[in-house]
Coordinates of C-alpha atoms in Angstrom, one line a residue:
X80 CA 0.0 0.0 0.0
X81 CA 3.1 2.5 0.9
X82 CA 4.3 1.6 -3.0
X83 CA 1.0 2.8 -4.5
X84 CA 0.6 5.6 -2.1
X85 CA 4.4 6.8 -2.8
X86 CA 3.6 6.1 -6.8
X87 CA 0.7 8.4 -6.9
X88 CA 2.4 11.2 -4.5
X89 CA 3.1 14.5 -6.6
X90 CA 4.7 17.5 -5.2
X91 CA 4.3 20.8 -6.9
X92 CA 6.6 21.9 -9.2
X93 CA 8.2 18.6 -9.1
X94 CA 7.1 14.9 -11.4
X95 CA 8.5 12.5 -9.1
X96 CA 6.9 9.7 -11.2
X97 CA 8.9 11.2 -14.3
X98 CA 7.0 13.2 -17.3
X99 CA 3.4 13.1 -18.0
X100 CA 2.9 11.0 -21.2
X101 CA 1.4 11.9 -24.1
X102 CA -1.1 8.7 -23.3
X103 CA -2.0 10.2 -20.3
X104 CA -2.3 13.6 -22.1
X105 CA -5.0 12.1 -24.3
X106 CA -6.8 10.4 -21.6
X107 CA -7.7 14.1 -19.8
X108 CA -8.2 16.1 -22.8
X109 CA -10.9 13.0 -23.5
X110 CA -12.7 12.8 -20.1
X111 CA -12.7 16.7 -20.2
X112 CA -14.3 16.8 -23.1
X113 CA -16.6 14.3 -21.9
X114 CA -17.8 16.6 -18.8
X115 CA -15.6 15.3 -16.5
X116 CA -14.4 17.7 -13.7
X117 CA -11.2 19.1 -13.9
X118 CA -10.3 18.0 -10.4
X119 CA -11.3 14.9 -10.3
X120 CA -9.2 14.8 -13.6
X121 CA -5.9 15.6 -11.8
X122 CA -6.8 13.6 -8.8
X123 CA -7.5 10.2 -10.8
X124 CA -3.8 10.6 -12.8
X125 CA -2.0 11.8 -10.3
X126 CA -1.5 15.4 -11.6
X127 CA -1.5 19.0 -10.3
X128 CA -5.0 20.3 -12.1
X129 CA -3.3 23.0 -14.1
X130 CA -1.9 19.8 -16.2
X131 CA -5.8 19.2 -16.8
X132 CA -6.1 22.2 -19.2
X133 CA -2.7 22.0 -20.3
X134 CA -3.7 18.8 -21.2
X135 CA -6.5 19.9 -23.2
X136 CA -4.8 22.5 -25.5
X137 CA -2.0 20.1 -26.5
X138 CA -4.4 17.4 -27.9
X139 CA -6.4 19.8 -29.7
X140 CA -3.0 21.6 -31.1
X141 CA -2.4 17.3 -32.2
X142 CA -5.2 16.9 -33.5
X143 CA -5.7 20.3 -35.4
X144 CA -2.4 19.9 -36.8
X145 CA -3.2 16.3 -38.3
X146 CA -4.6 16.4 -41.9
X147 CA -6.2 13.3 -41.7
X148 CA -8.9 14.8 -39.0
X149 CA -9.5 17.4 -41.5
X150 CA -13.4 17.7 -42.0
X151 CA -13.8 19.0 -45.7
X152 CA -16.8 19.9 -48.3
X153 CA -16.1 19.0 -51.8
X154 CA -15.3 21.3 -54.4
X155 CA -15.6 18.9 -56.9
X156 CA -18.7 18.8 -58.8
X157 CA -19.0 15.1 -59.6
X158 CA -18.6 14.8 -55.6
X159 CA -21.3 17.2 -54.8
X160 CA -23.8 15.4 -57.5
X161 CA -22.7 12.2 -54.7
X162 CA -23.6 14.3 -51.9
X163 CA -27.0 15.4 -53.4
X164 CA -27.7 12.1 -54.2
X165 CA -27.5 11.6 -50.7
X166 CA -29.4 13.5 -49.5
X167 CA -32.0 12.8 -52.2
X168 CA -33.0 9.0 -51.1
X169 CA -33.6 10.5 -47.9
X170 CA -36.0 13.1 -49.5
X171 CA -39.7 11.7 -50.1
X172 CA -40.8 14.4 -52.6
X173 CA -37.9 14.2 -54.9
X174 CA -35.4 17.3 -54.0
X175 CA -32.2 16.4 -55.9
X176 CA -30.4 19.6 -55.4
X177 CA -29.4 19.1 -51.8
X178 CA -25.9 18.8 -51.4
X179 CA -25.7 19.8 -47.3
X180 CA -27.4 21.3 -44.5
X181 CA -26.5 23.5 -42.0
X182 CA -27.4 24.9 -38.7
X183 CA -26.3 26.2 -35.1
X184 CA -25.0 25.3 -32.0
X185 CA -25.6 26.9 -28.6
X186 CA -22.2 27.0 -27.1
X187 CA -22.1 28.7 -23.3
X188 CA -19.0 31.2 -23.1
X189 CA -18.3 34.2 -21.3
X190 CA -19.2 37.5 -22.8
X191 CA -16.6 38.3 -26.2
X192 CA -15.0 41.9 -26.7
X193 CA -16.8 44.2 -28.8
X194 CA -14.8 42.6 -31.5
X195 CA -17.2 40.4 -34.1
X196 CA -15.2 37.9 -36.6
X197 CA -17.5 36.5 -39.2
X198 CA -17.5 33.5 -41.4
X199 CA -19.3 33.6 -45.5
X200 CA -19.9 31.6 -48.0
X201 CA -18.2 33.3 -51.5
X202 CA -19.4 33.0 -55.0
X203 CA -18.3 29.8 -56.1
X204 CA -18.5 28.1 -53.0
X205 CA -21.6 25.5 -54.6
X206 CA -21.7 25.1 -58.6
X207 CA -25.4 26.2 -60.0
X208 CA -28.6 24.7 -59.1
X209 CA -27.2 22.8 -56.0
X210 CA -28.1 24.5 -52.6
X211 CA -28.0 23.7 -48.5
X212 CA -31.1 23.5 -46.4
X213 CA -30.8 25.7 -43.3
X214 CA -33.7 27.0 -40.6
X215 CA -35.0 29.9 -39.6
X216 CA -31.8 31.8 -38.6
X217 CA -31.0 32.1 -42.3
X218 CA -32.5 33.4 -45.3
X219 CA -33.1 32.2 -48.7
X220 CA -30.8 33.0 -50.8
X221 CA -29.6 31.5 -54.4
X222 CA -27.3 28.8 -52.3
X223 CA -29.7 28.1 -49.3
X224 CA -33.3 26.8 -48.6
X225 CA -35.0 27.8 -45.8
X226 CA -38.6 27.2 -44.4
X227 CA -41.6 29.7 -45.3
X228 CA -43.2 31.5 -42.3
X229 CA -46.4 30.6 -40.5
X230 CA -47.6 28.9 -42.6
X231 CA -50.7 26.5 -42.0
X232 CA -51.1 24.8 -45.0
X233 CA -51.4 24.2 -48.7
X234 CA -47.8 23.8 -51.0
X235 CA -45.6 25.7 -48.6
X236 CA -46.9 23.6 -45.5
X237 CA -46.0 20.7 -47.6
X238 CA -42.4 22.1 -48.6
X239 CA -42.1 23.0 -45.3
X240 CA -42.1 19.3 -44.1
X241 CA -40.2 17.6 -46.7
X242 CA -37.5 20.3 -45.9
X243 CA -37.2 19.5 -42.6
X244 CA -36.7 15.5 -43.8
X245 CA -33.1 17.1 -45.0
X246 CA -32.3 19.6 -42.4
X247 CA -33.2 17.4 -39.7
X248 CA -29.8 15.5 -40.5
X249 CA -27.7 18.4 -39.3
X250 CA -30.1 18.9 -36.3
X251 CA -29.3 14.6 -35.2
X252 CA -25.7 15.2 -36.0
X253 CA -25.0 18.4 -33.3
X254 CA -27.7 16.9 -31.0
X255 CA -25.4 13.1 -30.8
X256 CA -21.9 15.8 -30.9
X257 CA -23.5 17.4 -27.4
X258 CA -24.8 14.0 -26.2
X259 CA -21.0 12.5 -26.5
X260 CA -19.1 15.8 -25.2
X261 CA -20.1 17.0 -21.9
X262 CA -18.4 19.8 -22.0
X263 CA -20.9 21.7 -24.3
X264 CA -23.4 21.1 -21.9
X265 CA -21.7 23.5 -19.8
X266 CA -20.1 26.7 -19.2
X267 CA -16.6 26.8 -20.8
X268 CA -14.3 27.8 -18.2
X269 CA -13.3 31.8 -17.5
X270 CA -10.2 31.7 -18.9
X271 CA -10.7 29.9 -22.0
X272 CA -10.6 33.3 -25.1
X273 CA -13.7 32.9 -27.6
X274 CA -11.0 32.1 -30.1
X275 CA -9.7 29.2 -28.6
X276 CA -13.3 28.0 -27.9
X277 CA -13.7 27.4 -32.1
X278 CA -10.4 26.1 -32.0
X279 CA -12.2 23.0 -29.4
X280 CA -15.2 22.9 -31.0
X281 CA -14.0 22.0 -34.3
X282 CA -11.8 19.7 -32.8
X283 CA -14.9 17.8 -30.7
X284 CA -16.2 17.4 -34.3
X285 CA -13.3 16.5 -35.8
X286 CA -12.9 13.6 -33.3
X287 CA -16.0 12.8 -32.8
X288 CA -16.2 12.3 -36.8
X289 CA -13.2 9.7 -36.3
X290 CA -15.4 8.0 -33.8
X291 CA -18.2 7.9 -36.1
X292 CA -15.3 6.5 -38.8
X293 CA -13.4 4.1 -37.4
X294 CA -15.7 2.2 -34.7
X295 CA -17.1 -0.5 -36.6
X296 CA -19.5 -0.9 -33.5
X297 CA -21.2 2.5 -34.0
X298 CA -24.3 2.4 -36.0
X299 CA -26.4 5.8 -37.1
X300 CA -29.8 5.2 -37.9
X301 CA -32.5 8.2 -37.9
X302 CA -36.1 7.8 -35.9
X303 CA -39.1 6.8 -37.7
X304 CA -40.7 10.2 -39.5
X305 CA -43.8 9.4 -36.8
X306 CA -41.6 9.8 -33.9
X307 CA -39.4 13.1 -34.7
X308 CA -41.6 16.0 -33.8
X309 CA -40.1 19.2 -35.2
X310 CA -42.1 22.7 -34.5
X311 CA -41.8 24.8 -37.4
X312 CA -41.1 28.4 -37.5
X313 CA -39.8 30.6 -40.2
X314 CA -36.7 30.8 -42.9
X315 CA -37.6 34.2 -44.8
X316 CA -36.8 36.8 -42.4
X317 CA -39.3 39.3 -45.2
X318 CA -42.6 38.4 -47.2
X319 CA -42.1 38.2 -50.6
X320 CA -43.5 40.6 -52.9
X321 CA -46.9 39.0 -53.6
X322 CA -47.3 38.2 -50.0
X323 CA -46.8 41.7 -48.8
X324 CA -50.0 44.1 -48.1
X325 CA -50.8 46.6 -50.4
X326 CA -50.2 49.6 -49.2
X327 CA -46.3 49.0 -48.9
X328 CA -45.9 49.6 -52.3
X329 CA -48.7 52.2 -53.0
X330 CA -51.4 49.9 -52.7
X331 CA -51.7 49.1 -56.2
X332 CA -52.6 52.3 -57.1
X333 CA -49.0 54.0 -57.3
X334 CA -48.7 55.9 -60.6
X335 CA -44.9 55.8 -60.0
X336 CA -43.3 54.0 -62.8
X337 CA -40.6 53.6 -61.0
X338 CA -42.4 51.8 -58.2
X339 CA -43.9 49.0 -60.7
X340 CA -40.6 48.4 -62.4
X341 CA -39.8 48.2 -58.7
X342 CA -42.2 45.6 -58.0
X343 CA -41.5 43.9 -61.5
X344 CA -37.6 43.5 -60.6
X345 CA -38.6 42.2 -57.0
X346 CA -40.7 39.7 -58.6
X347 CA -38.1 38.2 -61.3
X348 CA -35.6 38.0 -58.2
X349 CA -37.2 36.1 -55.9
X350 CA -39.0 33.7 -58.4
X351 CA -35.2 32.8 -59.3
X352 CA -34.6 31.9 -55.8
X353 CA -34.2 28.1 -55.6
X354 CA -36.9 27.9 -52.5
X355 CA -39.5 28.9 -55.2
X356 CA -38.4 27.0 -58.0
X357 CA -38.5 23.6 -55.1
X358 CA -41.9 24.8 -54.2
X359 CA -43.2 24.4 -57.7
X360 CA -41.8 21.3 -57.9
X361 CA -44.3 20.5 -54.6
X362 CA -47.2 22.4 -56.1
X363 CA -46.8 20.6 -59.8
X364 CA -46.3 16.7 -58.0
X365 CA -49.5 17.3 -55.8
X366 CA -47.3 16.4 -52.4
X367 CA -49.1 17.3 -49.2
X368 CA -48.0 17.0 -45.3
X369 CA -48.6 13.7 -44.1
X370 CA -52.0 13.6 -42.0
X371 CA -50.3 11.9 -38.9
X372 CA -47.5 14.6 -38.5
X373 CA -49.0 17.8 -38.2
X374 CA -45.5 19.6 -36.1
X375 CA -42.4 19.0 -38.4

């Protein structure tokens, strides 16, 4: 008993029991991530608890610096045409031009600077025709397809729902990353910058992608459509021109001609948006919302 005592005895400042492995680095970094507490961390391998977050940073330095945990959209276009494929057989109503979707994820920090950095998505980013299905936070544009607006039925109730059979894919995939990694169930610690906080978020994807990859015992499967209840809620953040009164435009009865070409110009936009052009595609078929799911 002495022996195991003496083995697990630290002394600040000092490592009596010779360097902390890179092993052992990897196995905090992974029960932080997973919620663990930082003290029972150090207490459990024998470390002073500042080693716990140094811990941390140099696994996900490792693993940001490895190429093969690199997480990637193709550029390609044959590859995309794959992707939409994809995301086609899980589409009941036929949308083929679905080569992603995206959302967000609630992560609880301390309050940033005043400073603001921003990420966009270029020209170029997707070839033609091929767009990504996002929510409500975002608007339709010609590379995303978002939900319509209180809508209680008819063809946009309908595209409503057989969106959400695409988007809910990104909404599983951060719902089973929070599940796995405690850690975003929580405050991130006070001392941890909001840059450094992306820097371990993309790496709690990146590994929990590898996990995903590499254990042959992990198996995704979706819920049954009956037993996924989604509530719906809007994607254009304005109505379009059709759908908006009267009055904001003259009220029909502007002899402005350069409030009709107005109108005109607003119309040939947004019928070019791909949410419209999907939408046809739902009036032309006939689909409707199932009767039995009257939430997604």
């Amino acid at each position: 008993m002495n022996k195991v005592m003496n083995r697990k005895k630290r002394t600040s400042g000092a490592t009596p029991n010779g360097d902390i492995t890179n092993m052992a680095r990897l196995s905090m970094a992974l029960r932080w991530f997973a919620g663990g507490d930082k003290f029972d961390i150090a207490a459990l391998h024998c470390v002073h608890v500042n080693e716990v977050y140094k811990s941390v940073w140099c696994v996900v330095d490792a693993v940001n610096a490895h190429r093969d945990f690199d997480i990637t959209f193709p550029t390609d276009h044959n590859e995309q045409q794959k992707m939409a494929a994809s995301f086609a057989a899980k589409s009941k109503c036929g949308f083929e031009n679905v080569v992603a979707a995206v959302d967000g994820m609630l992560v609880w920090i301390n309050k940033p600077s005043d400073k603001i950095e921003g990420l966009g998505v270029g020209p170029g980013f997707l070839k033609d025709g091929l767009v990504i299905a996002g929510d409500n936070a975002y608007i339709n544009t010609l590379y995303m397809v978002c939900p319509f607006r209180s809508i209680k039925g008819g063809p946009k109730d309908a595209f409503n729902f057989f969106h959400s059979q695409l988007r809910i894919n990104i909404e599983c995939a951060f719902g089973m990353l929070v599940h796995k990694w405690g850690c975003l169930r929580k405050p991130m610690p006070v001392n941890f910058k909001v840059a450094n906080i992306n820097r371990l978020v993309l790496v709690l994807c990146k590994v929990h992608n590898f996990c995903i990859d590499y254990d042959s015992k992990t198996k995704l499967a979706l819920h049954e459509d009956d037993n996924i209840n989604i509530g719906l809620a809007g994607g254009l953040t304005q109505l379009s021109v059709r759908e908006q009164p009267r009055e904001l435009i003259g009220a029909g009865h502007d002899p402005d001609p350069e409030h009709r070409s107005a109108r005109r110009r607003a119309n040939a936009l947004l019928s070019e948006l791909p949410v419209f052009k999907m939408l046809q595609h739902i009036e032309k078929e006939g689909y409707q919302r199932p009767p039995t799911n009257t939430r997604r």
